[in-house]
Short mmCIF file of C-alpha atoms in Angstrom, two decimals:
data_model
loop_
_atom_site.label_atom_id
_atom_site.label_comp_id
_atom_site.label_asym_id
_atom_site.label_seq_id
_atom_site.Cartn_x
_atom_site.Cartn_y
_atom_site.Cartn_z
CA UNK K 16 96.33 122.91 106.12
CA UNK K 17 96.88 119.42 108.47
CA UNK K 18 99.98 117.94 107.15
CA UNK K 19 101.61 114.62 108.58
CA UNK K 20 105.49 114.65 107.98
CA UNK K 21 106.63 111.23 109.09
CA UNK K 22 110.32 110.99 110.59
CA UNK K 23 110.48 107.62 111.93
CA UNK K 24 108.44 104.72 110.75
CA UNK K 25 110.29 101.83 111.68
CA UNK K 26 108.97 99.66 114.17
CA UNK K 27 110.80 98.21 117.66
CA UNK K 28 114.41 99.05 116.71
CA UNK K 29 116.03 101.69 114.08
CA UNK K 30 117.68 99.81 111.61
CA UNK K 31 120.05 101.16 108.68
CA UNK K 32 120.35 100.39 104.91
CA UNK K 33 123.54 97.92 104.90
CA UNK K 34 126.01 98.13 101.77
CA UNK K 35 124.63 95.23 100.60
CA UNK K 36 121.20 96.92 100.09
CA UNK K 37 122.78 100.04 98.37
CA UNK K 38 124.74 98.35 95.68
CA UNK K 39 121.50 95.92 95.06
CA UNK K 40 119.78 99.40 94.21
CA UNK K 41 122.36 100.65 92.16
CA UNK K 42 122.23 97.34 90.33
CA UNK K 43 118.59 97.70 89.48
CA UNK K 44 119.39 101.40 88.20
CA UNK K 45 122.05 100.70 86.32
CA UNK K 46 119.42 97.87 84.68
CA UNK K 47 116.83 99.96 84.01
CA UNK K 48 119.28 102.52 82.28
CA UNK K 49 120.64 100.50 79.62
CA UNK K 50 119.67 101.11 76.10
CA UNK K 51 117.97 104.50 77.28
CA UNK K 52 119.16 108.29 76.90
CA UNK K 53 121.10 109.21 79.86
CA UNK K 54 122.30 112.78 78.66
CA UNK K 55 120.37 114.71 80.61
CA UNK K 56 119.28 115.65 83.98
CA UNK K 57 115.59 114.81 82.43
CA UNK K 58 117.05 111.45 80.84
CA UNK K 59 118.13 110.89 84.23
CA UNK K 60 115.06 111.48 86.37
CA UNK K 61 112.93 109.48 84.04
CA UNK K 62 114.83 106.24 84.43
CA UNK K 63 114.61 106.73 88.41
CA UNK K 64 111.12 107.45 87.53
CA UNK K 65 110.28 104.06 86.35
CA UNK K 66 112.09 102.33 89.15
CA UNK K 67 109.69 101.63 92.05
CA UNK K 68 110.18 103.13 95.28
CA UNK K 69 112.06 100.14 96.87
CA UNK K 70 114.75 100.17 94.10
CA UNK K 71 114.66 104.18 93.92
CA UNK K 72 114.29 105.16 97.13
CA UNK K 73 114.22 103.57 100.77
CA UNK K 74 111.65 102.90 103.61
CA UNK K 75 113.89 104.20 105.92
CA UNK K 76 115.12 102.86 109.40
CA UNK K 77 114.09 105.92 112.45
CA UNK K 78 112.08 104.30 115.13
CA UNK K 79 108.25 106.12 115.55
CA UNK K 80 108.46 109.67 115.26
CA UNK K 81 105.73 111.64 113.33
CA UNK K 82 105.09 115.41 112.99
CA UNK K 83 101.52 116.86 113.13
CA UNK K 84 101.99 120.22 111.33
CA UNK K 85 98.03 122.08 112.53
CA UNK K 86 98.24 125.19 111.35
CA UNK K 87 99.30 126.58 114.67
CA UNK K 88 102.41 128.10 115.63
CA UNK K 89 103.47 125.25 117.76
CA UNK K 90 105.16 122.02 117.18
CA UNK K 91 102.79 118.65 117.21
CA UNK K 92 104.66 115.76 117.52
CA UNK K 93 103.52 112.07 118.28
CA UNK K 94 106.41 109.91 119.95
CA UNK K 95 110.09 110.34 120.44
CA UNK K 96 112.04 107.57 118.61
CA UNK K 97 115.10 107.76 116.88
CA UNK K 98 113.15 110.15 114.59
CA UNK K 99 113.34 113.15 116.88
CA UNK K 100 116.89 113.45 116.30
CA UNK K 101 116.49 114.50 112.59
CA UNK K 102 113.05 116.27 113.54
CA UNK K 103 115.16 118.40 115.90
CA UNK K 104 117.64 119.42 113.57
CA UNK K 105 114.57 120.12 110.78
CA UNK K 106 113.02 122.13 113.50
CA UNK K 107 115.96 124.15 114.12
CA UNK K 108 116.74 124.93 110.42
CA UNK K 109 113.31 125.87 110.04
CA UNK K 110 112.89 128.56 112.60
CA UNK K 111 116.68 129.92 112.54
CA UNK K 112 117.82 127.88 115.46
CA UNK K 113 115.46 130.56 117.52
CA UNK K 114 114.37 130.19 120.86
CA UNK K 115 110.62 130.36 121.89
CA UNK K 116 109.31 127.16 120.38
CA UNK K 117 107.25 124.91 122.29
CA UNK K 118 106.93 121.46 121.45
CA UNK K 119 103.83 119.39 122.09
CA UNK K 120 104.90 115.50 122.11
CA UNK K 121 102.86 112.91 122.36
CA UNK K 122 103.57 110.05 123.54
CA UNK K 123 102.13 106.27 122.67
CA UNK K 124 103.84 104.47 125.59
CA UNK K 125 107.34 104.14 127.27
CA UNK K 126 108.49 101.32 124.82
CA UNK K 127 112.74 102.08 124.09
CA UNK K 128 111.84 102.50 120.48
CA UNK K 129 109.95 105.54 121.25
CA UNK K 130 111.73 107.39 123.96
CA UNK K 131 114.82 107.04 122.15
CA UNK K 132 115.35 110.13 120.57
CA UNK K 133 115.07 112.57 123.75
CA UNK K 134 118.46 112.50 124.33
CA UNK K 135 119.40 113.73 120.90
CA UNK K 136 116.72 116.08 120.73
CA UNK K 137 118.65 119.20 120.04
CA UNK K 138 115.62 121.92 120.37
CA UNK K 139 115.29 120.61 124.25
CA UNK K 140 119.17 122.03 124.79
CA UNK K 141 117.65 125.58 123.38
CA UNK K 142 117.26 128.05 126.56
CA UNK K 143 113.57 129.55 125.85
CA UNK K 144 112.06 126.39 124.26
CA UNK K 145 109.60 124.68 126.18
CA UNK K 146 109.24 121.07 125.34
CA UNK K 147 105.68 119.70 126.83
CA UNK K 148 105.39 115.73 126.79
CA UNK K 149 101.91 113.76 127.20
CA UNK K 150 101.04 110.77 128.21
CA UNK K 151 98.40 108.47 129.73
CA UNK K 152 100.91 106.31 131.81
CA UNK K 153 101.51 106.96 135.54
CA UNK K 154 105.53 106.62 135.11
CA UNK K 155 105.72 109.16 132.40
CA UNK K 156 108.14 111.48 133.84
CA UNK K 157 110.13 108.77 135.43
CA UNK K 158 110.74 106.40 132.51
CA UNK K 159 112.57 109.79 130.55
CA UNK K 160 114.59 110.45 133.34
CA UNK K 161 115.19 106.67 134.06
CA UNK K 162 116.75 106.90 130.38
CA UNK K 163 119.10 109.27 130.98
CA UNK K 164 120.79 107.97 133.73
CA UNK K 165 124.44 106.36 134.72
CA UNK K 166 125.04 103.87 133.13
CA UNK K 167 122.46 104.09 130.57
CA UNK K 168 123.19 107.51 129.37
CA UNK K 169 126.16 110.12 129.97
CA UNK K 170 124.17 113.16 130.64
CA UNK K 171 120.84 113.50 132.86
CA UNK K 172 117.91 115.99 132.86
CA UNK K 173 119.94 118.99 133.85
CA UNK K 174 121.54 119.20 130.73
CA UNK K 175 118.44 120.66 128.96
CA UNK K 176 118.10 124.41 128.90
CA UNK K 177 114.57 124.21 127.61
CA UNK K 178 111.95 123.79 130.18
CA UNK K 179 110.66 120.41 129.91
CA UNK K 180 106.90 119.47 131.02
CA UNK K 181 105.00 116.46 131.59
CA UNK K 182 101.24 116.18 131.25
CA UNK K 183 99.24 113.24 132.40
CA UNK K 184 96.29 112.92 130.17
CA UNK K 185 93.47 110.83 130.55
CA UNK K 186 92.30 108.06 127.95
CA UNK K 187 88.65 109.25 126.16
CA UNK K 188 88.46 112.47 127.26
CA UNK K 189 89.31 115.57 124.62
CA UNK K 190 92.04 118.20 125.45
CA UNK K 191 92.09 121.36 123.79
CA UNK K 192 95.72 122.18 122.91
CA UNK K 193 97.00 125.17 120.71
CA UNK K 194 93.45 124.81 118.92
CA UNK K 195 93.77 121.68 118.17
CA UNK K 196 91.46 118.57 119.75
CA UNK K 197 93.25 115.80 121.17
CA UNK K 198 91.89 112.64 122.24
CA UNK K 199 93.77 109.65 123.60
CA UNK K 200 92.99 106.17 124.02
CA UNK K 201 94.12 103.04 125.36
CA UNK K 202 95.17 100.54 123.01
CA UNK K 203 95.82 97.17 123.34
CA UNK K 204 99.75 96.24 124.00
CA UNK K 205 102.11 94.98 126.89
CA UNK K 206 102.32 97.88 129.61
CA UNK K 207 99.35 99.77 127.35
CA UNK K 208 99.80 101.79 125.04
CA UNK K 209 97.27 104.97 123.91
CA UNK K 210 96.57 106.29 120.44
CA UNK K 211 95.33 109.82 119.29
CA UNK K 212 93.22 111.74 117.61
CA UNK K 213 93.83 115.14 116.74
CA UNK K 214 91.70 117.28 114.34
CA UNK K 215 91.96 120.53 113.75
CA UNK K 216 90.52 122.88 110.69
CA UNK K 217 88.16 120.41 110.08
CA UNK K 218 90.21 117.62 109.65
CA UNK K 219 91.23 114.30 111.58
CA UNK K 220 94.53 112.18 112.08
CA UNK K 221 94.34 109.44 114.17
CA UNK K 222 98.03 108.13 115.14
CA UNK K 223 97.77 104.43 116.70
CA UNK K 224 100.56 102.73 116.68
CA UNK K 225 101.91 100.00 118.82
CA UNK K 226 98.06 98.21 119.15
CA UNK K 227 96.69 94.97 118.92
CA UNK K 228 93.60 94.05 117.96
CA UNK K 229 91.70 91.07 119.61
CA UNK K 230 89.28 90.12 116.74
CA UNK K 231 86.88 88.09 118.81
CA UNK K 232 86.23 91.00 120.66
CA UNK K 233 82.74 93.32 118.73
CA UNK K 234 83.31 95.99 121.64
CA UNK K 235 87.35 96.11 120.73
CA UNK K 236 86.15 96.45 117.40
CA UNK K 237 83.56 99.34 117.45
CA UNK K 238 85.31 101.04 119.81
CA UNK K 239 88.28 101.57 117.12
CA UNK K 240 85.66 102.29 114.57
CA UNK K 241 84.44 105.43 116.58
CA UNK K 242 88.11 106.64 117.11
CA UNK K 243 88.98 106.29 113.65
CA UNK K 244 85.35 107.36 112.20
CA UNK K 245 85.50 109.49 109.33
CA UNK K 246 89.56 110.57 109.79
CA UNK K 247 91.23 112.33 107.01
CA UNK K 248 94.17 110.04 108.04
CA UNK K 249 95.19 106.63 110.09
CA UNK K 250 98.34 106.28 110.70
CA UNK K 251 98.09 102.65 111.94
CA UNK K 252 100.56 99.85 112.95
CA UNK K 253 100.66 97.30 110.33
CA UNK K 254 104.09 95.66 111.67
CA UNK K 255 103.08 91.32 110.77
CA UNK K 256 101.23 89.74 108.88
CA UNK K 257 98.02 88.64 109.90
CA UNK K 258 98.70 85.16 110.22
CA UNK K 259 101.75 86.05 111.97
CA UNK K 260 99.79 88.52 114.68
CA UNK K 261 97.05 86.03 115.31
CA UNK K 262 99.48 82.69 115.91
CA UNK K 263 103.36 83.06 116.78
CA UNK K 264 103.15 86.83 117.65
CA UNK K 265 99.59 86.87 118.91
CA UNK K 266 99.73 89.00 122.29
CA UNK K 267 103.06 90.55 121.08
CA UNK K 268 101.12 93.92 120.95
CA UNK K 269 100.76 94.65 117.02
CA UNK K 270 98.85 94.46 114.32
CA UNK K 271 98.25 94.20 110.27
CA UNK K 272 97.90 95.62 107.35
CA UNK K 273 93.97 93.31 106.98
CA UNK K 274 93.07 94.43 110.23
CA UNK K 275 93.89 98.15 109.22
CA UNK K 276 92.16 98.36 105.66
CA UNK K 277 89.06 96.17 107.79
CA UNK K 278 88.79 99.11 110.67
CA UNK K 279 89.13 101.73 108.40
CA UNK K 280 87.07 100.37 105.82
CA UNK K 281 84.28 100.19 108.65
CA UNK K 282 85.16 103.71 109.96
CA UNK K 283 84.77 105.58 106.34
CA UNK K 284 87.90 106.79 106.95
CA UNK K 285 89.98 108.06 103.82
CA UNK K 286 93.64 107.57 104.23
CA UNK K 287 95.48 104.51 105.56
CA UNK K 288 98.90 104.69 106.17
CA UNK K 289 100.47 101.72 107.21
CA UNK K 290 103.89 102.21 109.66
CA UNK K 291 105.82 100.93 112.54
CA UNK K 292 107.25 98.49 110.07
CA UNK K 293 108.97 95.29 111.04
CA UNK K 294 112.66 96.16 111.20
CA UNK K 295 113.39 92.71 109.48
CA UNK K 296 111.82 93.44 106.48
CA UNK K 297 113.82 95.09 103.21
CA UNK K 298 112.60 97.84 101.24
CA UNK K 299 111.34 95.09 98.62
CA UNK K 300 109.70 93.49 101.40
CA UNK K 301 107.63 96.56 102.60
CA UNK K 302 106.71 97.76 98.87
CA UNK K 303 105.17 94.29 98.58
CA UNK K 304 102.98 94.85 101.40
CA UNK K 305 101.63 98.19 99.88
CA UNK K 306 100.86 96.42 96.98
CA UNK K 307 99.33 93.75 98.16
CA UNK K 308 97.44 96.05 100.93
CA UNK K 309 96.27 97.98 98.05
CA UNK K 310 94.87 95.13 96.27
CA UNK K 311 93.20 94.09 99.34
CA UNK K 312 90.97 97.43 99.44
CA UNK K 313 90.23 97.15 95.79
CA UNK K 314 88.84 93.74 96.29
CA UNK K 315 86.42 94.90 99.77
CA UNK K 316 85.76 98.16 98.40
CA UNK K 317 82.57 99.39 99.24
CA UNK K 318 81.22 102.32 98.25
CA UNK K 319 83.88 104.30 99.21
CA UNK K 320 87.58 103.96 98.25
CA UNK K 321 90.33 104.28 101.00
CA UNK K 322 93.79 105.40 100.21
CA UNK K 323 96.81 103.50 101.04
CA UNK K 324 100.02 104.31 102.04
CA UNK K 325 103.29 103.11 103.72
CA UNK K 326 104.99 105.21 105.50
CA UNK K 327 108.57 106.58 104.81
CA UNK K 328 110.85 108.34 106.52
CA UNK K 329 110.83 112.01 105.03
CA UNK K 330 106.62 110.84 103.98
CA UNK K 331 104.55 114.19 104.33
CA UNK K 332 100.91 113.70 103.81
CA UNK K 333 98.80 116.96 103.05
CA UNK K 334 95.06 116.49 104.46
CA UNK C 27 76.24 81.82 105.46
CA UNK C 28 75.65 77.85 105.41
CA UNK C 29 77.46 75.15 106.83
CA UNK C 30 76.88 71.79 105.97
CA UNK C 31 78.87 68.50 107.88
CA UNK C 32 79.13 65.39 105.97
CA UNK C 33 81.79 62.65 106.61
CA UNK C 34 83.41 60.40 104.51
CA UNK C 35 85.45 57.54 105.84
CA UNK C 36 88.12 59.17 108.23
CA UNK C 37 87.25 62.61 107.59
CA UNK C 38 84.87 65.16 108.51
CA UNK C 39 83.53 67.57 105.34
CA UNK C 40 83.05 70.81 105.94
CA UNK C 41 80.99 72.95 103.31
CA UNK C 42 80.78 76.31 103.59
CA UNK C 43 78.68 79.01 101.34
CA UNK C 44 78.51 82.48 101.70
CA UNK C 45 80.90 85.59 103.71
CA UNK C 46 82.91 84.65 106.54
CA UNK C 47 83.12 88.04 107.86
CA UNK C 48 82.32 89.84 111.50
CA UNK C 49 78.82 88.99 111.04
CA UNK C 50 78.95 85.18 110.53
CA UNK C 51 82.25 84.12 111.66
CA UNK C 52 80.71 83.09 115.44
CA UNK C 53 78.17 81.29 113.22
CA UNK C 54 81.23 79.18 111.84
CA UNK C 55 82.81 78.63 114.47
CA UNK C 56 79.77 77.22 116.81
CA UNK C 57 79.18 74.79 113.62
CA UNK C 58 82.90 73.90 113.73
CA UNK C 59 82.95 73.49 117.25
CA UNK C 60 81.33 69.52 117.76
CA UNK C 61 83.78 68.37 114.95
CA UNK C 62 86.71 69.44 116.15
CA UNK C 63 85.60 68.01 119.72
CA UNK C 64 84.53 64.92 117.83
CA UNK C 65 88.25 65.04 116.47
CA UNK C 66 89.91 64.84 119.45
CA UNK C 67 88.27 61.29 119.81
CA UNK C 68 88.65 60.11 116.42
CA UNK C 69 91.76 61.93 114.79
CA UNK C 70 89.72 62.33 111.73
CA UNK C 71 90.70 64.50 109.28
CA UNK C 72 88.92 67.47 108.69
CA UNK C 73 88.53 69.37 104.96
CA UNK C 74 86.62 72.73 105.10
CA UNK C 75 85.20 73.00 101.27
CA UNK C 76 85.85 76.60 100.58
CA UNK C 77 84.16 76.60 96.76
CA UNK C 78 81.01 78.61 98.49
CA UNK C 79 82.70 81.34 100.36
CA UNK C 80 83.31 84.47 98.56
CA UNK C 81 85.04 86.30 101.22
CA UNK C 82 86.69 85.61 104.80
CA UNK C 83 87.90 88.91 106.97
CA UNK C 84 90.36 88.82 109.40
CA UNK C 85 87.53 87.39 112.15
CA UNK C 86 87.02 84.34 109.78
CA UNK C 87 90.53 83.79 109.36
CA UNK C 88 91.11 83.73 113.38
CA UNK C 89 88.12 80.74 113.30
CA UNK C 90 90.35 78.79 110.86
CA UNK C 91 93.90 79.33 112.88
CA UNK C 92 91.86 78.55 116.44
CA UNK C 93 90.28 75.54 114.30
CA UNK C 94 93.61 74.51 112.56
CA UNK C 95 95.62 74.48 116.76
CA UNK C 96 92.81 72.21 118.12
CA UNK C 97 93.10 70.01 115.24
CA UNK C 98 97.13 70.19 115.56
CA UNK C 99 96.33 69.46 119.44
CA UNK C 100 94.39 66.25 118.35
CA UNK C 101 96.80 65.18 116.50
CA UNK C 102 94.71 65.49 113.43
CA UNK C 103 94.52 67.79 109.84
CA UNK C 104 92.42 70.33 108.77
CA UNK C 105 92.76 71.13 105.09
CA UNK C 106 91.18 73.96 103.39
CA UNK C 107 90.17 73.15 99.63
CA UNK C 108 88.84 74.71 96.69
CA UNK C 109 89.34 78.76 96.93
CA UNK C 110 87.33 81.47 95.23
CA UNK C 111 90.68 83.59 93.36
CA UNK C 112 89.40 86.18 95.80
CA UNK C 113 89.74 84.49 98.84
CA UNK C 114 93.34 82.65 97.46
CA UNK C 115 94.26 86.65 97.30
CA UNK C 116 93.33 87.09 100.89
CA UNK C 117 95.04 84.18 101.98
CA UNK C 118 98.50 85.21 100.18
CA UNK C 119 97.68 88.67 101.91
CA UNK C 120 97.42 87.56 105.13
CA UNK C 121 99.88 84.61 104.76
CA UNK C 122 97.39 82.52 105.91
CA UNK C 123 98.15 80.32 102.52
CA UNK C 124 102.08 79.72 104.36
CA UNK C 125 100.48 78.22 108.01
CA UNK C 126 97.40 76.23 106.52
CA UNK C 127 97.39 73.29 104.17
CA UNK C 128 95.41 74.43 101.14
CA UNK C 129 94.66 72.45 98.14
CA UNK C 130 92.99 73.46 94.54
CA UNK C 131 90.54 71.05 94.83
CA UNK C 132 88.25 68.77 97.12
CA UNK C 133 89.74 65.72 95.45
CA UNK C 134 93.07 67.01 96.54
CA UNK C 135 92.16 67.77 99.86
CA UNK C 136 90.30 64.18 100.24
CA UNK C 137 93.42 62.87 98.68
CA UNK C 138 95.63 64.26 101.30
CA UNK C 139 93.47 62.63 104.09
CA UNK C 140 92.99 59.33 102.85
CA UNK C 141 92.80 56.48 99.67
CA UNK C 142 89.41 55.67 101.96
CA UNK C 143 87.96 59.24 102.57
CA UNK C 144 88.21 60.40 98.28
CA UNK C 145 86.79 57.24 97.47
CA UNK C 146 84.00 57.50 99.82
CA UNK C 147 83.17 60.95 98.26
CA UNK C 148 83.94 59.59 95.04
CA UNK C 149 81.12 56.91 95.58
CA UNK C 150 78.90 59.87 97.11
CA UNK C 151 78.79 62.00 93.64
CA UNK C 152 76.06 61.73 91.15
CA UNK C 153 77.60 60.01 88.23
CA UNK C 154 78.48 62.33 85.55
CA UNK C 155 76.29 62.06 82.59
CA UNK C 156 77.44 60.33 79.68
#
């Protein structure tokens, strides 16, 4: 079975729930508790229950990192934000801290937010591991090692014991990788940026993330149709508004929620899930976004309803 | 979809009927195109009547913001009146409803533009029937 486990959804910088935002949630629990039975586990459970997920839970604050679980043996993982670092330690817990994994990242493009995580990547310290990152650009290789260099980082390349390989890859064409398909392409955003598709057992996820979309371009358009045609999942940058991404932040390289439920809607695909949310936004401020995204597919359904989702940090979505 | 042009004293009416969506917006904004040059001569006002349009995509939208910066450019309004409660849900959605001037009705929008221009549409109107 495909699974997506999403470990970083934030978008452009990791941010953290402030004090502030904790007590405001313990406020709304302790509201939605009085006058109810609170003597048991159960009692318990059910008042959290009817709290929604901003008050009960939280959006989370890891920069893009999301894990492609295939059905293979091997790791599939699609950028290296801030959201490695608690992939890595997953990984390791998973497996018994053994050597003799091999990672397959992915990466959308050589942005801070999603390199960030490398360094604190524990599985690439493991002696056996082999930890293979792809990418379309030409400075790959040299933008990691560029990170962990005096004075931007204490420790370079040589600290690794895993072996650690680059692969160029090249926009439209499909690679055949531990059984699954993968297919980058380029995507619209400042130093380009490249989205995949991977399907495997019959099913597709298509990550794109850090994309804009010109709308008064038809070949833009269908082009993103195709990639996304049919796919079990979209995992699809949703960071402003669309008002927002078509005036003050038009060429900032991201999109919205309307221009996701629009492609998808014209792909037949089945799943949206919205992510690389805007690091100002609050966990209110998200869940009003899903709502309001949801509404917006109800009203342009066609025949054919798409599922919507935001994405979470700790998310897993079976296909 | 339709578009219909009709002016009334300072300002340019702009009725619209049908989708605004990848198919039609160019169609909009070629028929949107002489007023707003027109506007940067006159200043006029212009009101797009929105009481025909049953849906607007993201493509539409992007006609309305290009329209709505030429008409800042000249100096000049656009106002968008009279919204299906569809399309007032995809303007809150796409926040559209926080960067253009929207109004309930024509009347209000006409209102907004000038004492002149709602009179003149006023005067236009079949008399109601007693």
């Amino acid at each position: 079975m495909m699974r997506a486990r999403f470990w970083g959804t934030r978008g452009s910088l990791p941010v953290a729930l402030t004090a502030a935002g904790v007590r405001l949630k313990l406020l709304a629990a302790l509201r939605a508790a009085r006058g109810r039975p609170l003597a048991t586990e159960s009692d318990l459970e059910r008042v959290l229950a009817s709290l929604p997920f901003a008050e009960s839970g939280t959006y989370g604050g890891h920069s893009s990192c999301v894990q492609i679980e295939t059905g293979g043996f091997d790791y599939f993982v699609c950028d290296m934000g801030s959201g490695l670092r608690p992939f890595g330690h997953a990984a390791m817990a998973q497996r018994s801290a053994g050597a003799g994994q091999t990672f397959h990242i992915f990466l959308s493009h050589l942005h801070w937010d999603h390199i960030m995580g490398l360094p604190f990547f524990v599985p690439a310290f493991v002696p056996g591991n082999r930890v293979r990152v792809y990418g379309c650009h030409d400075r790959l290789e040299a933008a990691l090692l560029r990170q962990q260099e005096q004075p931007s980082f204490p420790v370079d390349f040589s600290i690794f014991g895993a072996k650690i390989e680059f692969v160029r890859l090249e926009p439209d064409r499909a690679y055949e990788i531990d059984g699954v398909k993968v297919t980058p392409m380029l995507q619209r955003h400042g130093g380009d940026s490249y989205g995949y598709r991977f399907e495997a057992q019959g099913k597709a996820v298509v990550y794109s993330t850090d994309s804009e979309h010109p709308l008064e371009q038809p070949g833009h358009t269908a082009r993103f149709v195709e990639f996304f045609r049919d796919a079990d999942l979209v995992i699809f940058d949703a960071m402003y508004s669309l008002a927002d991404a078509v005036s003050i932040k038009a060429d900032w390289g991201h999109s919205s929620n309307i221009v996701g439920v629009e492609l998808c809607q014209m792909a037949g695909a089945k799943h949206l899930c919205l992510f690389h949310h805007e690091p100002v936004f609050d966990d209110a401020a998200i869940d009003a976004v899903l709502a309001e995204t949801r509404r917006l597919e109800e009203i342009t359904r066609g025949a054919k309803r798409l599922r919507v989702s935001a994405a979470y940090d700790g998310l897993e979505i079976g296909l | 979809m339709q578009v219909t042009i009709q002016r009334h004293a300072d300002a340019t009416v702009a009725t619209l009927v049908g989708r605004i969506d990848h198919q039609t917006a160019a169609q909009l904004e070629a028929a949107l195109a002489p007023v707003l040059a027109e506007a940067g001569v006159s200043r006029n006002a212009m009101v797009l009547d929105f009481s025909g349009v049953d849906y607007i995509s993201s493509v539409g939208l992007r006609v309305l913001m290009i329209a709505a910066k030429q008409m800042r450019e000249h100096q000049a309004q656009l106002l968008v009146a009279a919204l299906q409660s569809v399309v007032v849900e995809i303007f809150a959605i796409s926040r559209f409803n926080r960067i253009l001037t929207v109004t309930a009705t024509l009347d209000d929008a006409l209102a907004l533009c000038s004492p002149a221009a709602l009179a003149d549409y006023r005067a236009s109107q079949p008399a109601a029937a007693p």
